[in-house]
Amino acid sequence: MKLPMSWLSDYMDAEGITPKEYADRLTMTGSKVEGVENLGSEIDKVVAGRVLTCEDHPDSDHLHVCTVDAGTGEELQIVCGAPNVKAGITVPVALHGSTLPGGVKIKKGKLRGVVSNGMICSHDELGISEGLLGYEPEYGILILPDDIKPGTDIKDVFGLNENIVEFEITSNRPDCFSIIGLARESALTFGREFSVPKPEFTEAQDNIADHLSVEVLDKDKCLRYCARMVKNVKIGPSPAWMRERLHACGVRSINNIVDITNYVLLEYGQPMHAFDLRDLEDNKIIVRRAADGEVIKTLDEQDRKLTNDDLVIADGKRAVAIAGVMGGFNSEVKDDTTTVIFESATFDAASVRLTAQRVGLRTEASSRYEKGLDYNNTVPAVERACQLVEQLCCGEVCSGMLDVVGNVKERITIPFRPDKINKFLGTDIDESEMLRYFKALGIEVDNMTLIPPTFRPDLEGEADIAEEVARFHGYDKIPTTLLSGEATCGGKTPEQKLADKIGELLCAQGMNEIYTMTFISPSNFDKIGLSADSPLRNTVKIKNPLGEDTSVMRTSTIPSMLDILSRNYNYRNASARLFEQGKIFLPKEGEKLPDEPVVVTLGMYGADEDFFTLKGVVEELLEQLHINNASFTAVKDNPTYHPGRAAKVTANGTELGIIGQIHPSVSKKYGIDVPCYAAELSFDALKAAIDYDIKYSPLPKFPAVTRDIAMLVDRETPVAEIEAVIRKSAGKLLEDIKLFDVYEGEQIPEGKKSVAYSAVFRAADRSLTGDEVQEVFDKVLKNLASELDAQLR
């Protein structure tokens, strides 16, 4: 939003305020200033001059030698090549040492041997648009009105001495998309009076109701619709002061009627549109939804196809404008227009935004409507337009106004509690000072209740009110204080701490953490060998997937891990050790949201990696997490894993997950030609299995007794079962047991294997005797024989 400083002066006393001071102060009250510029900053020493004589150049067939009165006290000789230069006209003259837009510098010199003390300029050379001139200049130099005195600075002639402040307006402050809104903020910032005069104009006896009717069919999308009529319209250029203000705000002047609507848009922040009454069929305006497939040609002469979700302004037969976006080509104001209907309306913000997006148009009007405009601003805006019509003498305002109010919301109320505001801000601002701010902002106060104005939709609660107080009291005046004891201390949850601990332990064992997408393709379930009726195929499906590869939420982390292992293998990395703590998504019957458990997934391949390497990593993890009594039981029915090299991990009867070698056929589908190993551990199960009651034992005072035992057992007997029987039979005297040999071969019967353990026995209060150890040892042998049919070798 561009704000000319001279326009600001219409609503507040801006005398003595420099552009820099203005920008600094407004920034401190929360209005973001993007920059300050002077329109004529690139023009220097260019003045109006009158051509006294004009003669042909003696050595050129197109150059002219002119004498010019530039108000310097002496006549200047200037050589000019423009075909329209002649004696008696007033022109812009760039003097010796002058500067033009683009950094062009003018110095005196000679042209074909004749001295030239400057340059007579065209409008292009001065950077002056046709809109600012109000007419299309003829080819050649720019001819100025004869009443301009020679020596007048050209910047004063075209209003180029204007200082412009550019603001970045946030979407929650639609009121500041206007000169009046910014003036209100400025007046309070500088502690000066602010006032908006009520528009006054003379009405003709002819009433609009005799010529036009307005009907609003969708009052949810059209909150208010106002219309006024102007007859005996005279289309022509706008006066210089209006063209200059529009130019300063970056708006091109078109004609007086269209310029009035643009002027009101900038001044009041209320978009307006002008219809030619003769183009409105049946003299009706109907605000309705468009029919599906309805086409309208907009002012830019493009056909726009609409849907039933779009709101249009229609006459008795067709759409004549897209509500809040752009008018129709079939009802625009033309050079011979005699009767104009001014439209000033408020439309639903979301509806305008979606329509503008759908038809591919974003206009000055739509950019304001989509932020939510004040329905109470429609009447003052259209009345201001009527006032300008009278001021520019370009028509007669008819009496009456058609005003249809839609389904508007009731104004909200906010309790006014000065003590709470001060406590919230950490200030000690007097209640009367707060009330002064509220009055200047247009906030009504009724028995300690605040009623925000309708042009401030951002004021919804006490925190918003406190922010207004802080802005105008001054953020720099709020004292710095330490956090009070009531503040909540930050910290990580137990789950976050456990996740960090798991990550640290795995990284310490040479694992590298990865993060993968939780969206996968359903085809991954075939690649990991899941059966057609596997419950893991019941997934959460994405409504708007980027593609088939990301169309469902994963129910297993193995596809994601194998994708990364495959990528590393195809990049010719000799080995990889990876882990991830990621979610899976398991749908729940009758529930909208799925369960989202976290799975700790490990994956590895390489010449030095095998099942026991992975098992060792998991055992170390469980030990460091104080998960005791972990055991590994063979698993043969999981299609993703090798049937002879996979195990279920349990602790104290709770299943923690599964580890093993990925089935060779699965690895092949992922392009991995070497053995690949993975583990899936439930984060929740790990957390539940942790023994937080950690006990420490003193160093032993008495010696240990070590016994070795070797036995024959069935080949299919897991060593975990053997160890479990030994621990149960030995009781408290058994301190440790380690497997040191498994042998199959010569001297071993068919279907048998030799298993050897080293057992350590110790008592905490005495030295064990041989008889005590032998008694325990005999019990162990007896139970091994009875439970596992083990034979001592």
XYZ file of C-alpha atoms in Angstrom, residues 527-529 558 562 636 638-646 660-670 672 674-678:
32
model
C 7.786 -56.904 -2.256
C 8.158 -57.874 1.431
C 6.144 -61.051 0.864
C 10.630 -52.614 6.698
C 14.963 -51.752 2.610
C 9.794 -69.579 11.003
C 7.303 -64.529 8.942
C 7.426 -64.222 5.127
C 9.725 -61.170 5.253
C 12.500 -62.998 7.122
C 14.625 -66.086 6.448
C 12.797 -69.044 8.097
C 15.972 -70.356 9.742
C 17.582 -67.076 10.706
C 14.939 -65.036 12.491
C 16.712 -61.730 11.553
C 17.970 -62.024 8.020
C 15.670 -60.645 5.332
C 14.397 -63.452 3.110
C 16.682 -63.746 0.049
C 13.695 -63.403 -2.325
C 12.706 -60.128 -0.605
C 16.266 -58.799 -0.773
C 16.373 -59.660 -4.478
C 13.191 -57.650 -5.131
C 14.956 -54.635 -3.654
C 20.258 -56.325 -2.849
C 24.059 -59.873 -0.402
C 22.584 -61.076 2.902
C 20.616 -58.282 4.535
C 19.577 -58.127 8.197
C 16.870 -56.150 9.993
